[in-house]
Coordinates of N, CA and C in Angstrom, one line a residue:
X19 N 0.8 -1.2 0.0 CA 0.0 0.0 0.0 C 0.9 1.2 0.0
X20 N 0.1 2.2 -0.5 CA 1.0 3.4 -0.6 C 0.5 4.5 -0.3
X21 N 0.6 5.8 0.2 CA -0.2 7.1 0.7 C 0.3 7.9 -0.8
X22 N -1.1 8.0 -1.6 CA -1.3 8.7 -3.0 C -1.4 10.2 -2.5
X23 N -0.4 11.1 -3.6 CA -1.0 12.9 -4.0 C -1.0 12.9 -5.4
X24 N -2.3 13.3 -5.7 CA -2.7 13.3 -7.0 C -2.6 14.6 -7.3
X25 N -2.7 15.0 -8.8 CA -3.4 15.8 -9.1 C -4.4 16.4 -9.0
X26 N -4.8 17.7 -8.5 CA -6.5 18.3 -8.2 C -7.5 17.9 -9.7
X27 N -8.0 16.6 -9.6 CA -8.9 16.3 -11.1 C -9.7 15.6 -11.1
X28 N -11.1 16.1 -11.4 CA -12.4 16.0 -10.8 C -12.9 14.5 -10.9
X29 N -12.3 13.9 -11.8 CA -13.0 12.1 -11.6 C -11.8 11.3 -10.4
X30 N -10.7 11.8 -9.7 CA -10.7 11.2 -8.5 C -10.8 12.0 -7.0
X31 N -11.1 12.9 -7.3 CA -11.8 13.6 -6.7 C -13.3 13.1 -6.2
X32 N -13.8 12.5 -6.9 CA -15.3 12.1 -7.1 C -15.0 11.1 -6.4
X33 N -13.6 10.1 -6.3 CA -13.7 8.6 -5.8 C -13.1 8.8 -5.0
X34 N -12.5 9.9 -4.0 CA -11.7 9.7 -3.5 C -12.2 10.7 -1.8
X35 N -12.0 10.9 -0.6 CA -12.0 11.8 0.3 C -10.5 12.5 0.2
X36 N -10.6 13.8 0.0 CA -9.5 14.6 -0.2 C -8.8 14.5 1.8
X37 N -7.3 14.1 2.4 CA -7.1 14.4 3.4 C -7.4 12.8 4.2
X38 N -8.6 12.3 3.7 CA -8.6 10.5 4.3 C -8.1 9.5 3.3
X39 N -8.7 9.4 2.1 CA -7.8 8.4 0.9 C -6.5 9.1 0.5
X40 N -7.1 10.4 0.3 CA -5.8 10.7 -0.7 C -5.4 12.1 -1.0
X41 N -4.2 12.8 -1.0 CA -4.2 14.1 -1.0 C -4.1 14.6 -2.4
X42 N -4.6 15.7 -2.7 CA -4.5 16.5 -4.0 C -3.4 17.8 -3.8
X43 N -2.9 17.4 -4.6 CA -2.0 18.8 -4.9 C -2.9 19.7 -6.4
X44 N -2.7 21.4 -6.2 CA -2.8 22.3 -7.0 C -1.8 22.6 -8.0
X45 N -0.5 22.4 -7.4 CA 0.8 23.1 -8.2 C 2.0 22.3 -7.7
X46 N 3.0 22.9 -8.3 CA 4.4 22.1 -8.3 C 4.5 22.8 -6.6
X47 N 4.0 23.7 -6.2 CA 4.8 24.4 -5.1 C 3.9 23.5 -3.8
X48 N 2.2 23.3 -3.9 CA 1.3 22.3 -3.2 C 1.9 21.1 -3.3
X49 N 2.2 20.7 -4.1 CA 3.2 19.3 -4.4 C 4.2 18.8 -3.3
X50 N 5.3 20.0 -3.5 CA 6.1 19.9 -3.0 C 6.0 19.9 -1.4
X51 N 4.9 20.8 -0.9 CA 5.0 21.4 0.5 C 4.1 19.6 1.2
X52 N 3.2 19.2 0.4 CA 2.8 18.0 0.7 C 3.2 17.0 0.8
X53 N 4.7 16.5 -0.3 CA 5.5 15.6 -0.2 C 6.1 15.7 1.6
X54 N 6.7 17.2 1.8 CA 7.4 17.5 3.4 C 6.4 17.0 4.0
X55 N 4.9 17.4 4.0 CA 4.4 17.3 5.0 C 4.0 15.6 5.4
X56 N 4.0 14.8 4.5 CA 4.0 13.6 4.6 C 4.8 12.7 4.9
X57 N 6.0 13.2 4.5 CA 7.0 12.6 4.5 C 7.6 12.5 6.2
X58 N 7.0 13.6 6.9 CA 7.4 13.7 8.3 C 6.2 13.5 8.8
X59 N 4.7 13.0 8.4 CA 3.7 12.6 9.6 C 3.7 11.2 9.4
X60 N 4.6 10.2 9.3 CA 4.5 8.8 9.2 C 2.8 8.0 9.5
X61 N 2.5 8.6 10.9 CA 1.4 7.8 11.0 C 0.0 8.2 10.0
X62 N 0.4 9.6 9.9 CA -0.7 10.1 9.2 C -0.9 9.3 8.1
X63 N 0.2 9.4 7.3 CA 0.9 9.1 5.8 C 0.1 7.4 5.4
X64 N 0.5 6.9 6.8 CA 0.2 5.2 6.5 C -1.7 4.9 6.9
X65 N -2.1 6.1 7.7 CA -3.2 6.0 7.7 C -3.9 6.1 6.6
X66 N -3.7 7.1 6.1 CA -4.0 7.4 5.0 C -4.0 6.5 3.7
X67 N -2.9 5.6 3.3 CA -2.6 4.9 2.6 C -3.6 3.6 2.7
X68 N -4.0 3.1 4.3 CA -4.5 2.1 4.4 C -5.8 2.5 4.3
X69 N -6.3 3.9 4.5 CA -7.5 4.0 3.5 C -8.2 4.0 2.5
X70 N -7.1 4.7 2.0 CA -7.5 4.5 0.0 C -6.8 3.0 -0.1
X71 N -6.3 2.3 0.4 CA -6.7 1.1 0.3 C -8.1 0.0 0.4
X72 N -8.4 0.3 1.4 CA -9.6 -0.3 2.5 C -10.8 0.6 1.0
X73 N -10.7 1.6 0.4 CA -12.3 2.3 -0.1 C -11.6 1.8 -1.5
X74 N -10.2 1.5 -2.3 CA -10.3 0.5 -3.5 C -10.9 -0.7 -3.7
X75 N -10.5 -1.3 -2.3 CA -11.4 -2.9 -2.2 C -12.7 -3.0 -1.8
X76 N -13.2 -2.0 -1.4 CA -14.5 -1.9 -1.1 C -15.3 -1.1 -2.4
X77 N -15.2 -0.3 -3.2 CA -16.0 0.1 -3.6 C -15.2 0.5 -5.4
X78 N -13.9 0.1 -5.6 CA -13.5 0.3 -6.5 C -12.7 -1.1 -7.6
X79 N -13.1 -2.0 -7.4 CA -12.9 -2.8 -8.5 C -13.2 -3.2 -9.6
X80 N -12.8 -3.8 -10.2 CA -13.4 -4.6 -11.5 C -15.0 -5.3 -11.5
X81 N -15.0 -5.9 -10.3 CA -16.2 -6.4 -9.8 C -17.3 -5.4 -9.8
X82 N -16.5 -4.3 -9.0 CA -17.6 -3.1 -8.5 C -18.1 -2.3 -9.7
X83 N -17.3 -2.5 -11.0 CA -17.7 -1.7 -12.7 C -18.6 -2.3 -13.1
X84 N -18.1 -3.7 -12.8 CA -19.1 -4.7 -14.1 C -20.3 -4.5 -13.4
X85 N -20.6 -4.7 -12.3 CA -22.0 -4.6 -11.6 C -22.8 -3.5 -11.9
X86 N -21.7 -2.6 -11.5 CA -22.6 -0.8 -12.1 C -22.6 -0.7 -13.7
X87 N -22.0 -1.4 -14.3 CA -22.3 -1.6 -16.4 C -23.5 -2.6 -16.2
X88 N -23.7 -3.7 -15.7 CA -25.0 -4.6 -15.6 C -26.3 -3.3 -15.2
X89 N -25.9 -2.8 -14.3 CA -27.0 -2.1 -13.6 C -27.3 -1.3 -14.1
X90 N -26.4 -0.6 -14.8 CA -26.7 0.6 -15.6 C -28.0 -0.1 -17.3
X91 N -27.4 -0.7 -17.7 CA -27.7 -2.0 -19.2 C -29.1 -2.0 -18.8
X92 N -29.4 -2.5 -17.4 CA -31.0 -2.8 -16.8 C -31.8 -2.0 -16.9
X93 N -31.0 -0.8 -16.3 CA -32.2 0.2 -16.4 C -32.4 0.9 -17.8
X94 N -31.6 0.5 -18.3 CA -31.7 1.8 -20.0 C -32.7 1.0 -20.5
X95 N -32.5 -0.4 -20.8 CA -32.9 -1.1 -22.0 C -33.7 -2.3 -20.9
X96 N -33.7 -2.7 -20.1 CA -34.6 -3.1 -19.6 C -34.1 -4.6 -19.3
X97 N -33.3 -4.9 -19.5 CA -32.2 -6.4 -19.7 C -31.9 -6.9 -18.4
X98 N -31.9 -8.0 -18.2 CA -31.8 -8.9 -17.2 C -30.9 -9.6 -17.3

């Protein structure tokens, strides 16, 4: 597992809690100041990591697509 800083970009943003899964950086200078600040809160850092772990296995897999493509398929066209 790893403690992710993304890019500020609105489809992981959508999947993600900004500060519990995963941090967003704005700029090379947010970037940077975030890399320090993680880099020295260990516990935070791993907490964090084992979150956006814990919310990929829970709500973001392969499993979790095909379901929401089946589900989606059902309701448009009516398919079972």
């Amino acid at each position: 597992q790893a403690c992710v800083i993304c890019y500020n970009q609105k489809d992981p943003m959508m999947l993600f809690k900004e500060g519990e899964d995963i941090a967003f950086f704005r700029d090379i200078k947010d970037l940077k100041e975030k890399i320090t600040y993680y880099l020295s809160h260990d516990q935070e850092r791993e907490s964090m990591a084992q979150k956006a772990r814990e919310t990929c296995l829970n709500q973001h897999t392969y499993n979790h697509r095909v379901r929401k493509l089946f589900k989606l398929i059902e309701e448009k066209f009516g398919v079972k």
